[in-house]
PDB file of N, CA, C and O in Angstrom:
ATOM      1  N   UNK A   1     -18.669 -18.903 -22.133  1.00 74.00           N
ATOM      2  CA  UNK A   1     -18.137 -17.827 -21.311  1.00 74.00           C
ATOM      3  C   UNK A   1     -16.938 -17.213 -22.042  1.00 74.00           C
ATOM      4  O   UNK A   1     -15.830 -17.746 -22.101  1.00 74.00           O
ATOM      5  N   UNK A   2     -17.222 -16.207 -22.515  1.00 84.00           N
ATOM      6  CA  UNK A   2     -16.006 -15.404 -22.959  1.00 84.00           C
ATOM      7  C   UNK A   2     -14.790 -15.229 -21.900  1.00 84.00           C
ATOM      8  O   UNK A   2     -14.962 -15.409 -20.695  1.00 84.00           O
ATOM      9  N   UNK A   3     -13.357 -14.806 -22.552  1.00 82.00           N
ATOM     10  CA  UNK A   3     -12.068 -15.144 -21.529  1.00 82.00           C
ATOM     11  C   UNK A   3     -12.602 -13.804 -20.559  1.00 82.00           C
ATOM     12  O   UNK A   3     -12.866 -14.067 -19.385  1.00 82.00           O
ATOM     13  N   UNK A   4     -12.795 -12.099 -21.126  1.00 78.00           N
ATOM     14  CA  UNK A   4     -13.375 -11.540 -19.996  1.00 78.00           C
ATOM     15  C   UNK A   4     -14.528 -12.325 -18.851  1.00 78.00           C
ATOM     16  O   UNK A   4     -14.516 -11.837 -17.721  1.00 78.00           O
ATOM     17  N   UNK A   5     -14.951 -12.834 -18.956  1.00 84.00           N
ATOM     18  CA  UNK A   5     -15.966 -12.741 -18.183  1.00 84.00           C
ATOM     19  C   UNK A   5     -15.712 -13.862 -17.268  1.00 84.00           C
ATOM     20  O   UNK A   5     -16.365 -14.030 -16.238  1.00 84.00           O
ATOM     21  N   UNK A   6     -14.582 -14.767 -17.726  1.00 84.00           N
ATOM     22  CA  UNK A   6     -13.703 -15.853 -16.977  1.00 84.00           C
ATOM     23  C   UNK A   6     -12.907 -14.865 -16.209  1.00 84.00           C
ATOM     24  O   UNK A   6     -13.367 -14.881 -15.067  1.00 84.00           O
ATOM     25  N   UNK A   7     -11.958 -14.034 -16.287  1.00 78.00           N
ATOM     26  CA  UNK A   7     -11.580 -13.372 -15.456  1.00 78.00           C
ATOM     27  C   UNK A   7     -12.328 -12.258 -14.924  1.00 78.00           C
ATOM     28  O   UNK A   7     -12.599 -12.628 -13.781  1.00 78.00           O
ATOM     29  N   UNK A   8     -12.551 -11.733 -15.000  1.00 76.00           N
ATOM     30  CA  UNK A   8     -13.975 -11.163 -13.839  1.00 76.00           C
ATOM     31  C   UNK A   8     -14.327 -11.963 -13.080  1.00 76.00           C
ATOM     32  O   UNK A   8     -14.325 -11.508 -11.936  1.00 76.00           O
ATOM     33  N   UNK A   9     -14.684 -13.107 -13.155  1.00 83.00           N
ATOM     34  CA  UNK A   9     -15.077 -14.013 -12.120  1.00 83.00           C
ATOM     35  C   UNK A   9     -14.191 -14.484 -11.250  1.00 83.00           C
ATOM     36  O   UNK A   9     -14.613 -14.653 -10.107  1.00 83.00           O
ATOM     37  N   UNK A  10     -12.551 -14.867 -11.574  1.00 79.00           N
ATOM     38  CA  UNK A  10     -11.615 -15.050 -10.530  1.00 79.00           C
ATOM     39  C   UNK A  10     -11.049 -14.032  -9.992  1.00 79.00           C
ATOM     40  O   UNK A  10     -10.148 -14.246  -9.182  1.00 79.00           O
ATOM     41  N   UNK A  11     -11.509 -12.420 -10.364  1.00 75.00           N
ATOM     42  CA  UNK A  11     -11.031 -11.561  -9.959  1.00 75.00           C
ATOM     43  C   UNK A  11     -12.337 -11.729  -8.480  1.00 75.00           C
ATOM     44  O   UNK A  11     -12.258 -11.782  -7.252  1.00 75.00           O
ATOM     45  N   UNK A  12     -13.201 -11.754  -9.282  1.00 76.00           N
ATOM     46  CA  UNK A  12     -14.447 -11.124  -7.874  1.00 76.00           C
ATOM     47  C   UNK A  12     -14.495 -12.300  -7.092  1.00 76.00           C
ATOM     48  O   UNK A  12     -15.215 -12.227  -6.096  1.00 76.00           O
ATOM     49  N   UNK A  13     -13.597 -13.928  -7.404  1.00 79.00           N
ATOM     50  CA  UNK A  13     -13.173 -14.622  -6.434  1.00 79.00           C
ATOM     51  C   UNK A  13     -12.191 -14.709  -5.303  1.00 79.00           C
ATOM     52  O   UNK A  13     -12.108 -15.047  -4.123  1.00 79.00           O
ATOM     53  N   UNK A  14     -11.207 -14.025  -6.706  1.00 74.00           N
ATOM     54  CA  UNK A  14      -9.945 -13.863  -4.872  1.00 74.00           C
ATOM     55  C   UNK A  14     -10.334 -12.314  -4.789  1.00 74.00           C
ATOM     56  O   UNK A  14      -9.409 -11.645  -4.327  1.00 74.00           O
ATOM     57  N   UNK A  15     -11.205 -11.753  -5.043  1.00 70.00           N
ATOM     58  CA  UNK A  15     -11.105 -10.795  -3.673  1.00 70.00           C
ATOM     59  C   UNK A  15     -12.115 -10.895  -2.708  1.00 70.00           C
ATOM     60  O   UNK A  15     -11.913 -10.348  -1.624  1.00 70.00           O
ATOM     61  N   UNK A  16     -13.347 -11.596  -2.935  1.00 73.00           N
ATOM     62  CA  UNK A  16     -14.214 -11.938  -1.590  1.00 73.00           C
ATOM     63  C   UNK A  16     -13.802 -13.420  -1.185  1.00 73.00           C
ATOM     64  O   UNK A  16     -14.774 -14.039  -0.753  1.00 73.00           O
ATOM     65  N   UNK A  17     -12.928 -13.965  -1.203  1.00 73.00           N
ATOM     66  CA  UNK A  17     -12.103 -15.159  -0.732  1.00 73.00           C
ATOM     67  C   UNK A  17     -12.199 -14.896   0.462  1.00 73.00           C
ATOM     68  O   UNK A  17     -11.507 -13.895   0.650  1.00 73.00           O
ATOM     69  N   UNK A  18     -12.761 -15.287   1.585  1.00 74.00           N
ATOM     70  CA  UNK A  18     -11.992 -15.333   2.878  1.00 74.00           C
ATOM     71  C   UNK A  18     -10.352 -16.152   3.289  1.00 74.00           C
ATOM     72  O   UNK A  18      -9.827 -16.376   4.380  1.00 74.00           O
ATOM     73  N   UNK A  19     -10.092 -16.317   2.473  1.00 74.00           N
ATOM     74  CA  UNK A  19      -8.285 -16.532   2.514  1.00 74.00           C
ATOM     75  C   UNK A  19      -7.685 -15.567   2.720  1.00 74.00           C
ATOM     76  O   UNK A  19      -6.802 -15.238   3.513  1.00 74.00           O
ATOM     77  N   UNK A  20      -8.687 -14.717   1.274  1.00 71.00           N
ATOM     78  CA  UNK A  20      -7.803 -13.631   0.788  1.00 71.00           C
ATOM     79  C   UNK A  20      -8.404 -12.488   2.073  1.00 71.00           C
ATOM     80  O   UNK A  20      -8.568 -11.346   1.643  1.00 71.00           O
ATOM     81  N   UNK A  21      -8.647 -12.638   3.165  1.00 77.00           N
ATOM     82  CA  UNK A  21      -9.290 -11.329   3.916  1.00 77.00           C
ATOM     83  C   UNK A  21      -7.838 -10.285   3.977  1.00 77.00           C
ATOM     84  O   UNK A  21      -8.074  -9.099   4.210  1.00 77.00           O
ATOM     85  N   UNK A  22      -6.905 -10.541   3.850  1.00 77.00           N
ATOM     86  CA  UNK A  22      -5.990  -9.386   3.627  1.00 77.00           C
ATOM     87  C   UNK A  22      -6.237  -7.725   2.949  1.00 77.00           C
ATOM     88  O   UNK A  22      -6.050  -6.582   3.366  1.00 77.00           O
ATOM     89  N   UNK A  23      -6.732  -8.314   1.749  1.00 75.00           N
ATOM     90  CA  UNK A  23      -7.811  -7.240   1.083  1.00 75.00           C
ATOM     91  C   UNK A  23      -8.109  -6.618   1.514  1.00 75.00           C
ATOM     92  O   UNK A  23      -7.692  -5.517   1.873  1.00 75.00           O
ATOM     93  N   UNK A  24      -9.734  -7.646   1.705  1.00 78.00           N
ATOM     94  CA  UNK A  24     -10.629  -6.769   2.782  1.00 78.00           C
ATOM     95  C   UNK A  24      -9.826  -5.743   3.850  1.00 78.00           C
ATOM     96  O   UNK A  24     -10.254  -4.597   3.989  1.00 78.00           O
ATOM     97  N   UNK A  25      -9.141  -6.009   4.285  1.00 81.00           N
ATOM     98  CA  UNK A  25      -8.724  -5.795   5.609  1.00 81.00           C
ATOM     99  C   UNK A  25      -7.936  -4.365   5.546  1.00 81.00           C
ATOM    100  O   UNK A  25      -7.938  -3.438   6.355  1.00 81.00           O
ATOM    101  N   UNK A  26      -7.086  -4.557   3.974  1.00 79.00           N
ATOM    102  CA  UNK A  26      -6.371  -2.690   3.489  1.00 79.00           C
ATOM    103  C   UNK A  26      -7.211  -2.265   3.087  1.00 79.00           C
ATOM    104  O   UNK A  26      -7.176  -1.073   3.396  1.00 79.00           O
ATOM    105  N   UNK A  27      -8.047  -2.471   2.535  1.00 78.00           N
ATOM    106  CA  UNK A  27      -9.564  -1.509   2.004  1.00 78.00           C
ATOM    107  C   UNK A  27     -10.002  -1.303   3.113  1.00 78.00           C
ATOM    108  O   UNK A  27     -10.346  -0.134   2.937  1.00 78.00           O
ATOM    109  N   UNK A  28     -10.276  -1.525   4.172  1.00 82.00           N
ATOM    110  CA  UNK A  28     -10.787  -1.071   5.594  1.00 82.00           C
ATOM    111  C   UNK A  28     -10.038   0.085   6.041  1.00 82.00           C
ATOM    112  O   UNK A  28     -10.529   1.212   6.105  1.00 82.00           O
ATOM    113  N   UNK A  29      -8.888  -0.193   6.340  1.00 83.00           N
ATOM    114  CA  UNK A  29      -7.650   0.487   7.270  1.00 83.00           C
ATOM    115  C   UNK A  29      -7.596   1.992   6.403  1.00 83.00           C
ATOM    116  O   UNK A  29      -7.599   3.117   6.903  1.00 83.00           O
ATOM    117  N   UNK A  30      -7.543   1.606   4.852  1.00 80.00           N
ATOM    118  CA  UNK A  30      -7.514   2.831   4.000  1.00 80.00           C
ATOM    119  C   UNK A  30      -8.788   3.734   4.362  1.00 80.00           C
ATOM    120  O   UNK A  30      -8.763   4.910   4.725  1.00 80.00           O
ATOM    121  N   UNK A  31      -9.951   2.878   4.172  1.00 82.00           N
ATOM    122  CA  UNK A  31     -11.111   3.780   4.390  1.00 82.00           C
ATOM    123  C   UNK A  31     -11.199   4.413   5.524  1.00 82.00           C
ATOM    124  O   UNK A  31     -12.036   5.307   5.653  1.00 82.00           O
ATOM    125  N   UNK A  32     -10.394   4.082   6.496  1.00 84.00           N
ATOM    126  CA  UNK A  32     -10.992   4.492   8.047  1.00 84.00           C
ATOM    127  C   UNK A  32     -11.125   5.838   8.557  1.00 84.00           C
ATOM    128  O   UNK A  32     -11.858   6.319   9.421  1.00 84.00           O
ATOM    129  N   UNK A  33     -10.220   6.330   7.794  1.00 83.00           N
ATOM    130  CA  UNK A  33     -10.028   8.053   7.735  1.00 83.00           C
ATOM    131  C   UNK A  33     -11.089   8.844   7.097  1.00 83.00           C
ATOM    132  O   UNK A  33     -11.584   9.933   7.387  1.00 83.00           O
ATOM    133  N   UNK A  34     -11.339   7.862   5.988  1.00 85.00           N
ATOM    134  CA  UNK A  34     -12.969   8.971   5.722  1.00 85.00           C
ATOM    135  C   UNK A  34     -14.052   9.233   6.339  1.00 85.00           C
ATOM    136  O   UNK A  34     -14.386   8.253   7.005  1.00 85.00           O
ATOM    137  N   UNK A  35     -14.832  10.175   6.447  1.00 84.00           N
ATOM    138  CA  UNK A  35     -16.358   9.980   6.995  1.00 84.00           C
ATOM    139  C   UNK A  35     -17.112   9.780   5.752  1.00 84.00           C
ATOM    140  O   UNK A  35     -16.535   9.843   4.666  1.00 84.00           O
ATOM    141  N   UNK A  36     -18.616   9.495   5.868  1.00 79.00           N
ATOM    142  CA  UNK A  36     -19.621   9.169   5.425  1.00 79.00           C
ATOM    143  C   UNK A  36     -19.820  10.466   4.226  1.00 79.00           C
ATOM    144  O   UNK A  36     -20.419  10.171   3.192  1.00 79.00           O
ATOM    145  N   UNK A  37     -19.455  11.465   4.352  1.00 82.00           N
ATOM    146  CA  UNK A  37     -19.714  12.679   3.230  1.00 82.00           C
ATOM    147  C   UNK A  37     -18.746  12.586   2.120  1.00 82.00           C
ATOM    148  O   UNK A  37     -18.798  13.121   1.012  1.00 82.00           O
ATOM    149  N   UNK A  38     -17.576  11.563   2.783  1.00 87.00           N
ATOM    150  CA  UNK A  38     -16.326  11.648   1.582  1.00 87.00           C
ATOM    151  C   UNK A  38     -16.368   9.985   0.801  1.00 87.00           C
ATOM    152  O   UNK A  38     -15.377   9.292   0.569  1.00 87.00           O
ATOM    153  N   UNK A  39     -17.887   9.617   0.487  1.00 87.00           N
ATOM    154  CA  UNK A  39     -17.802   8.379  -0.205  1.00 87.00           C
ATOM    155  C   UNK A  39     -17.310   8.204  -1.644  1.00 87.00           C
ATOM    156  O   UNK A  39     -16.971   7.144  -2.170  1.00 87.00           O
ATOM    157  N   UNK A  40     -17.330   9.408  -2.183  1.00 89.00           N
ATOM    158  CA  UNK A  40     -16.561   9.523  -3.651  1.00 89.00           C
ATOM    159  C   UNK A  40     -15.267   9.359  -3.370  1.00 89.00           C
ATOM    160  O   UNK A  40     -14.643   8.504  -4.000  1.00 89.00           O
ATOM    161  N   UNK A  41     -14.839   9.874  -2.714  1.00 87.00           N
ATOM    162  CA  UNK A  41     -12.837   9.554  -2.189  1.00 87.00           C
ATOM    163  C   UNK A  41     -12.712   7.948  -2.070  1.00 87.00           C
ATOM    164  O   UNK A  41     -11.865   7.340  -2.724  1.00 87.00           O
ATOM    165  N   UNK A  42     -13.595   7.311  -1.206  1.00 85.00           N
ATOM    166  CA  UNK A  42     -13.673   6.135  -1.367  1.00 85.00           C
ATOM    167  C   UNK A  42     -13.578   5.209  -1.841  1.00 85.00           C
ATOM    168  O   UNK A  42     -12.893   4.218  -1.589  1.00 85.00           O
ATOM    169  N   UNK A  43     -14.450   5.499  -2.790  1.00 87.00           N
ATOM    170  CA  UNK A  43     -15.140   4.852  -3.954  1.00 87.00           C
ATOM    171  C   UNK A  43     -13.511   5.087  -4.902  1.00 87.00           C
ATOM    172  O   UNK A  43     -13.057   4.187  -5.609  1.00 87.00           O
ATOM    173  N   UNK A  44     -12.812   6.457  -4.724  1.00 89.00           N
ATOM    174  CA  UNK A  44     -12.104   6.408  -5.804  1.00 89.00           C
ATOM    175  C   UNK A  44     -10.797   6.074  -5.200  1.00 89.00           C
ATOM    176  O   UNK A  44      -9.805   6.374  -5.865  1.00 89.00           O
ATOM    177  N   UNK A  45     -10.607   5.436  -3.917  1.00 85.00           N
ATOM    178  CA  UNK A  45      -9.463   4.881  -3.469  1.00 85.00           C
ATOM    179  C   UNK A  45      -9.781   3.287  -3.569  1.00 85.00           C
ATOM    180  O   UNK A  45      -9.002   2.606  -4.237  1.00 85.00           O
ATOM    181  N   UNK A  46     -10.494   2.886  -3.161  1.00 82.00           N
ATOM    182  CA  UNK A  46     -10.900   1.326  -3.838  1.00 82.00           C
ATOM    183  C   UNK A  46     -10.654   0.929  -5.305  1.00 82.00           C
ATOM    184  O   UNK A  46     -10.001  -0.100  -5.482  1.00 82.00           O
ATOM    185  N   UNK A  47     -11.063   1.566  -6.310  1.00 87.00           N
ATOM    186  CA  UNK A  47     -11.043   1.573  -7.529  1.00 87.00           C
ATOM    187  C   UNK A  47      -9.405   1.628  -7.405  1.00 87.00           C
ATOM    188  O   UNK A  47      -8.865   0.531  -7.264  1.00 87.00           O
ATOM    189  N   UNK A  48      -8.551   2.798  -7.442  1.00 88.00           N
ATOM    190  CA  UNK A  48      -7.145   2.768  -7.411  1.00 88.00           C
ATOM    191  C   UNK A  48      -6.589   1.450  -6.948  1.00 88.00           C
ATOM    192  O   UNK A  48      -5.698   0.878  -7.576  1.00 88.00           O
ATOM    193  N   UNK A  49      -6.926   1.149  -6.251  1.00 83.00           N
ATOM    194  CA  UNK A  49      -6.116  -0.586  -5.363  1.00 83.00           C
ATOM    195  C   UNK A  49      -6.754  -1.254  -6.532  1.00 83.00           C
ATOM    196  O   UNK A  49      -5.953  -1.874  -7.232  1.00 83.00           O
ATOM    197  N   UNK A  50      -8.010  -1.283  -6.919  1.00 82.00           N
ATOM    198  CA  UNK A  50      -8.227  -2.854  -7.425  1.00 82.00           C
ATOM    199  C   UNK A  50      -7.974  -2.202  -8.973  1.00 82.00           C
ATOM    200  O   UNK A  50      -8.801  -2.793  -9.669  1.00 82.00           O
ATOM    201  N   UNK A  51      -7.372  -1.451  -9.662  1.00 88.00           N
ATOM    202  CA  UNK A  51      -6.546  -1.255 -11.022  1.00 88.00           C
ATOM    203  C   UNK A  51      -5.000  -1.398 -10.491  1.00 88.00           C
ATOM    204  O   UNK A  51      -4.202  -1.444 -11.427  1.00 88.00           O
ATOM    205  N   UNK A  52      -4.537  -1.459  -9.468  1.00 87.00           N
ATOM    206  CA  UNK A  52      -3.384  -1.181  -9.089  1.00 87.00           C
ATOM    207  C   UNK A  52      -2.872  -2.459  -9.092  1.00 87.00           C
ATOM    208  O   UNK A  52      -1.830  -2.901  -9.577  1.00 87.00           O
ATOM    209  N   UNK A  53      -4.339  -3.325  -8.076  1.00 82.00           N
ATOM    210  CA  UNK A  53      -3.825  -5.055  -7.734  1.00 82.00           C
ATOM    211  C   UNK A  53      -4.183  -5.380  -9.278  1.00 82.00           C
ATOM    212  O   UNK A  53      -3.214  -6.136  -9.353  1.00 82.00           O
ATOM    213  N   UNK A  54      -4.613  -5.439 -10.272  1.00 82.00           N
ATOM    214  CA  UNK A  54      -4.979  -5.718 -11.430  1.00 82.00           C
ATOM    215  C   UNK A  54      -3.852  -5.362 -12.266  1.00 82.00           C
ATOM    216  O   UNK A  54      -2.960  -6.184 -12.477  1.00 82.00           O
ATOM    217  N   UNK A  55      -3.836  -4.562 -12.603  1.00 87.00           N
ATOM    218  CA  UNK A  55      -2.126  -4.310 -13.271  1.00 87.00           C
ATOM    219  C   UNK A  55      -0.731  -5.027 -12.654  1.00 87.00           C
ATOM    220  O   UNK A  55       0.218  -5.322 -13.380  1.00 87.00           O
ATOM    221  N   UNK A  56      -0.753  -5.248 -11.292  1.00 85.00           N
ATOM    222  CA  UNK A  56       0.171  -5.988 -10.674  1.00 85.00           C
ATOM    223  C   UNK A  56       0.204  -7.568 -10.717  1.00 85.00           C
ATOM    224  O   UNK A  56       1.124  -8.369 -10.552  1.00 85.00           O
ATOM    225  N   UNK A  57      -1.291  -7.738 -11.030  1.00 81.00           N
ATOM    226  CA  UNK A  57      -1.856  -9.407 -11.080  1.00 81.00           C
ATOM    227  C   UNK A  57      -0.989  -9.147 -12.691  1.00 81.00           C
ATOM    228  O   UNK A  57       0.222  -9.359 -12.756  1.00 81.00           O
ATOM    229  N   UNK A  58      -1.648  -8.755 -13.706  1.00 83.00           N
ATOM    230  CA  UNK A  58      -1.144  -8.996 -15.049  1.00 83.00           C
ATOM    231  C   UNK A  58      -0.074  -9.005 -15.196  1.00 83.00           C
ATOM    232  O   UNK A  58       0.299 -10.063 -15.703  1.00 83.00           O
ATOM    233  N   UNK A  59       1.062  -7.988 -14.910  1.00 87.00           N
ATOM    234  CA  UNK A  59       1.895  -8.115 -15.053  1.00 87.00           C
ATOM    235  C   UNK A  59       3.111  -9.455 -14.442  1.00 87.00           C
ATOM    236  O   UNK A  59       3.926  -9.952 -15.219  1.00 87.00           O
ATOM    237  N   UNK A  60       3.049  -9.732 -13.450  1.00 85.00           N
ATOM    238  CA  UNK A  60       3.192 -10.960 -13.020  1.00 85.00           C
ATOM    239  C   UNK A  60       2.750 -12.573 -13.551  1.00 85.00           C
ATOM    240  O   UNK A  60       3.370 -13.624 -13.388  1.00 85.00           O
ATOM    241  N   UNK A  61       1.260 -12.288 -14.336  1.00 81.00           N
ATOM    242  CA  UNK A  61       1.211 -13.138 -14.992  1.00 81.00           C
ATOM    243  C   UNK A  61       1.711 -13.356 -15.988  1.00 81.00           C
ATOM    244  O   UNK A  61       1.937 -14.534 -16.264  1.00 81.00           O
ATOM    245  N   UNK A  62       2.134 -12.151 -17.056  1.00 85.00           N
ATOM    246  CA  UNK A  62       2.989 -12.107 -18.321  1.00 85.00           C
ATOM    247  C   UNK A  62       4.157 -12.135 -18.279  1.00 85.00           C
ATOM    248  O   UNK A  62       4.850 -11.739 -19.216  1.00 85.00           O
ATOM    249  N   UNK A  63       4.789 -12.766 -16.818  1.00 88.00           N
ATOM    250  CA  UNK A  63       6.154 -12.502 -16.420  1.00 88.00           C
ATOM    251  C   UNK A  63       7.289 -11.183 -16.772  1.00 88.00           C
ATOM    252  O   UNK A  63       8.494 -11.324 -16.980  1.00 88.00           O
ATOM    253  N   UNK A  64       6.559  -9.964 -16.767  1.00 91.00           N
ATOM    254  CA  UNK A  64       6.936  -8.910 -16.437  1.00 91.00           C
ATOM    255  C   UNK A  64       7.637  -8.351 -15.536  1.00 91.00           C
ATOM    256  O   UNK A  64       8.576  -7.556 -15.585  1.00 91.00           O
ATOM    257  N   UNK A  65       7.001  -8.921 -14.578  1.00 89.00           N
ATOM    258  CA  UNK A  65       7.990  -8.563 -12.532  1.00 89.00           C
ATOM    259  C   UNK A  65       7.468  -9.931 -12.007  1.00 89.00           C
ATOM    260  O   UNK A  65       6.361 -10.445 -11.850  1.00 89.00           O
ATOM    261  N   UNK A  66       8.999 -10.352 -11.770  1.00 89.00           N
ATOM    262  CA  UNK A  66       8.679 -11.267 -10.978  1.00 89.00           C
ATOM    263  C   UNK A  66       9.365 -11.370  -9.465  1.00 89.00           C
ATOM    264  O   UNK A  66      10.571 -11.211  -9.277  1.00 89.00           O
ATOM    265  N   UNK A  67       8.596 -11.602  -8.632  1.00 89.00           N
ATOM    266  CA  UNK A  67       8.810 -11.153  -6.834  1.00 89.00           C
ATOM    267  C   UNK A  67       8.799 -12.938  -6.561  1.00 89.00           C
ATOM    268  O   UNK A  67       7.825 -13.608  -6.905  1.00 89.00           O
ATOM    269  N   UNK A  68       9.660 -13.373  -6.096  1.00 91.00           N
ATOM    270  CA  UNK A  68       9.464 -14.063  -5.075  1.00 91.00           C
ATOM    271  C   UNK A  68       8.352 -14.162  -4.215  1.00 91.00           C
ATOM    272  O   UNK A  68       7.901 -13.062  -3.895  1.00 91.00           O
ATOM    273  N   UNK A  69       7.606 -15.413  -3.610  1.00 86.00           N
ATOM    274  CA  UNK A  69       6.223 -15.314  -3.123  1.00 86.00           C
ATOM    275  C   UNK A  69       6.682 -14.988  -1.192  1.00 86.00           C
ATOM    276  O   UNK A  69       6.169 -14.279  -0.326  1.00 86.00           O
ATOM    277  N   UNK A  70       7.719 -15.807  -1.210  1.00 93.00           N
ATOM    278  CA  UNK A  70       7.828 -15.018   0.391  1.00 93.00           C
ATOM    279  C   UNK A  70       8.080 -14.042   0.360  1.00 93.00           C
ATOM    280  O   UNK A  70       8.315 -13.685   1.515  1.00 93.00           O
ATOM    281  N   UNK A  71       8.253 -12.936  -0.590  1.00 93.00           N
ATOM    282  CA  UNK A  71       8.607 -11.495  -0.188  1.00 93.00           C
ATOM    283  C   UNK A  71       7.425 -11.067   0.005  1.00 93.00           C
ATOM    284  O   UNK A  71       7.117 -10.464   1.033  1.00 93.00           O
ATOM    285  N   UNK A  72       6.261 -11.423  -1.349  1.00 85.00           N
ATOM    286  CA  UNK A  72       5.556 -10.957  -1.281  1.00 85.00           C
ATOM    287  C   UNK A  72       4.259 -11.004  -0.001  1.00 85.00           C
ATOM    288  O   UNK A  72       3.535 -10.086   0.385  1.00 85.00           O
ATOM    289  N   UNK A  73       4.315 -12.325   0.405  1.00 85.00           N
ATOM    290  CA  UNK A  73       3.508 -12.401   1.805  1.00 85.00           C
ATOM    291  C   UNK A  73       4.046 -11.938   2.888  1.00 85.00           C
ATOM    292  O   UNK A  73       3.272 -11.742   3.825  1.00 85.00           O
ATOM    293  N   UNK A  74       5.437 -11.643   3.079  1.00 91.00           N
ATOM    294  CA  UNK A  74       5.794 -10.493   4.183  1.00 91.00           C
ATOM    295  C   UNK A  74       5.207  -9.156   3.723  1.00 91.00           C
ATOM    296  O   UNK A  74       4.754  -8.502   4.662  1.00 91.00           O
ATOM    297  N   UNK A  75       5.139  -8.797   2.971  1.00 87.00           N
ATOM    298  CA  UNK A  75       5.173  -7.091   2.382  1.00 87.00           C
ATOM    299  C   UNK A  75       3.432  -7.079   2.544  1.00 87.00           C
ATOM    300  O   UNK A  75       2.986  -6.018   2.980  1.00 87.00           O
ATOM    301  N   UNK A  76       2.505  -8.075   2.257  1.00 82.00           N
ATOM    302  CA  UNK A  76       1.371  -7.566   2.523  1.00 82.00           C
ATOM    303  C   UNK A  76       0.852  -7.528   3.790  1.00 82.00           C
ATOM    304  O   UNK A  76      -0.067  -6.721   3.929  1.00 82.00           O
ATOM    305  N   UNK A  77       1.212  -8.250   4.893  1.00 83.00           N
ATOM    306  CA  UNK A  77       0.805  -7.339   6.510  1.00 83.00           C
ATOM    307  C   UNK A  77       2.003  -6.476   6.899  1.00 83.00           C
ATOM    308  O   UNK A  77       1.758  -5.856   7.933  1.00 83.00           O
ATOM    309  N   UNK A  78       2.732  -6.331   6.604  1.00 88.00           N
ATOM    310  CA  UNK A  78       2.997  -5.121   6.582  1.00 88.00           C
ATOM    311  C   UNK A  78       3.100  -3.984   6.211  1.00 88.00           C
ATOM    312  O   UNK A  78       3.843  -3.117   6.672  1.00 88.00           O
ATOM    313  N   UNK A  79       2.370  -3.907   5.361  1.00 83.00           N
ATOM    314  CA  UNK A  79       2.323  -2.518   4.139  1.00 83.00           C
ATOM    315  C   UNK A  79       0.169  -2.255   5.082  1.00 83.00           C
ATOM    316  O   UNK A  79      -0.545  -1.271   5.275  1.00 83.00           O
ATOM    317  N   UNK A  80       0.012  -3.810   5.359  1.00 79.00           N
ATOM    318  CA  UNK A  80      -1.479  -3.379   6.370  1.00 79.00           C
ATOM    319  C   UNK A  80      -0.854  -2.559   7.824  1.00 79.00           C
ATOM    320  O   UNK A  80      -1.484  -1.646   8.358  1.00 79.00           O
ATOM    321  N   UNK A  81       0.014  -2.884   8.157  1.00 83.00           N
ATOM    322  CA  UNK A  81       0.213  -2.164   9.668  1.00 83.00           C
ATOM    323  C   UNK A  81       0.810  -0.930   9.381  1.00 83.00           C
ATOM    324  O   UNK A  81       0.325   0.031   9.979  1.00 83.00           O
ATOM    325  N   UNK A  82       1.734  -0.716   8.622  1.00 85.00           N
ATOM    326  CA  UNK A  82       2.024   0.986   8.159  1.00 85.00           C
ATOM    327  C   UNK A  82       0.838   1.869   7.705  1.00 85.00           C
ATOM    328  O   UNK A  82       0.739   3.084   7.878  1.00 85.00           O
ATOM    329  N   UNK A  83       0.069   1.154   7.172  1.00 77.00           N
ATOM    330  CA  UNK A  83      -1.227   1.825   6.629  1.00 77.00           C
ATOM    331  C   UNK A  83      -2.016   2.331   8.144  1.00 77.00           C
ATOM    332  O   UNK A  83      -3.100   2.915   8.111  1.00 77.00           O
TER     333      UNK A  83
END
């Protein structure tokens, strides 16, 4: 298994994680405003989050920005309820 294809796989793990339903759950709230004719908007607001959570995963891993983990589990239901 090449190192891509090792990460691809823990990527497409924590995000269908049911731990992780947080995700799921801003990809919902985001989508909710679209209808069914605006699936390209969609499609290209999903993509934005998961390069967004991906650049934010890396950088954190290369110790670039580093957040405290209780900040960070306050800030994600609530950045879901402002949404």
């Amino acid at each position: 298994m090449t190192e891509f294809e090792l990460y691809l796989k823990l990527g497409f793990q924590h995000i269908v994680d049911f731990q992780g339903y947080d995700h799921m759950l801003f990809l919902i709230v985001l989508s909710a405003s679209y209808r069914l004719k605006e699936l390209k908007s969609v499609f290209i607001l999903i993509t934005s989050f998961t390069i967004g959570h991906s650049i934010s995963l890396a950088l954190s891993t290369l110790n670039y920005m580093i957040i405290p983990a209780q900040i960070i589990e306050f800030l994600i239901p609530l950045t879901i309820l402002i949404t």
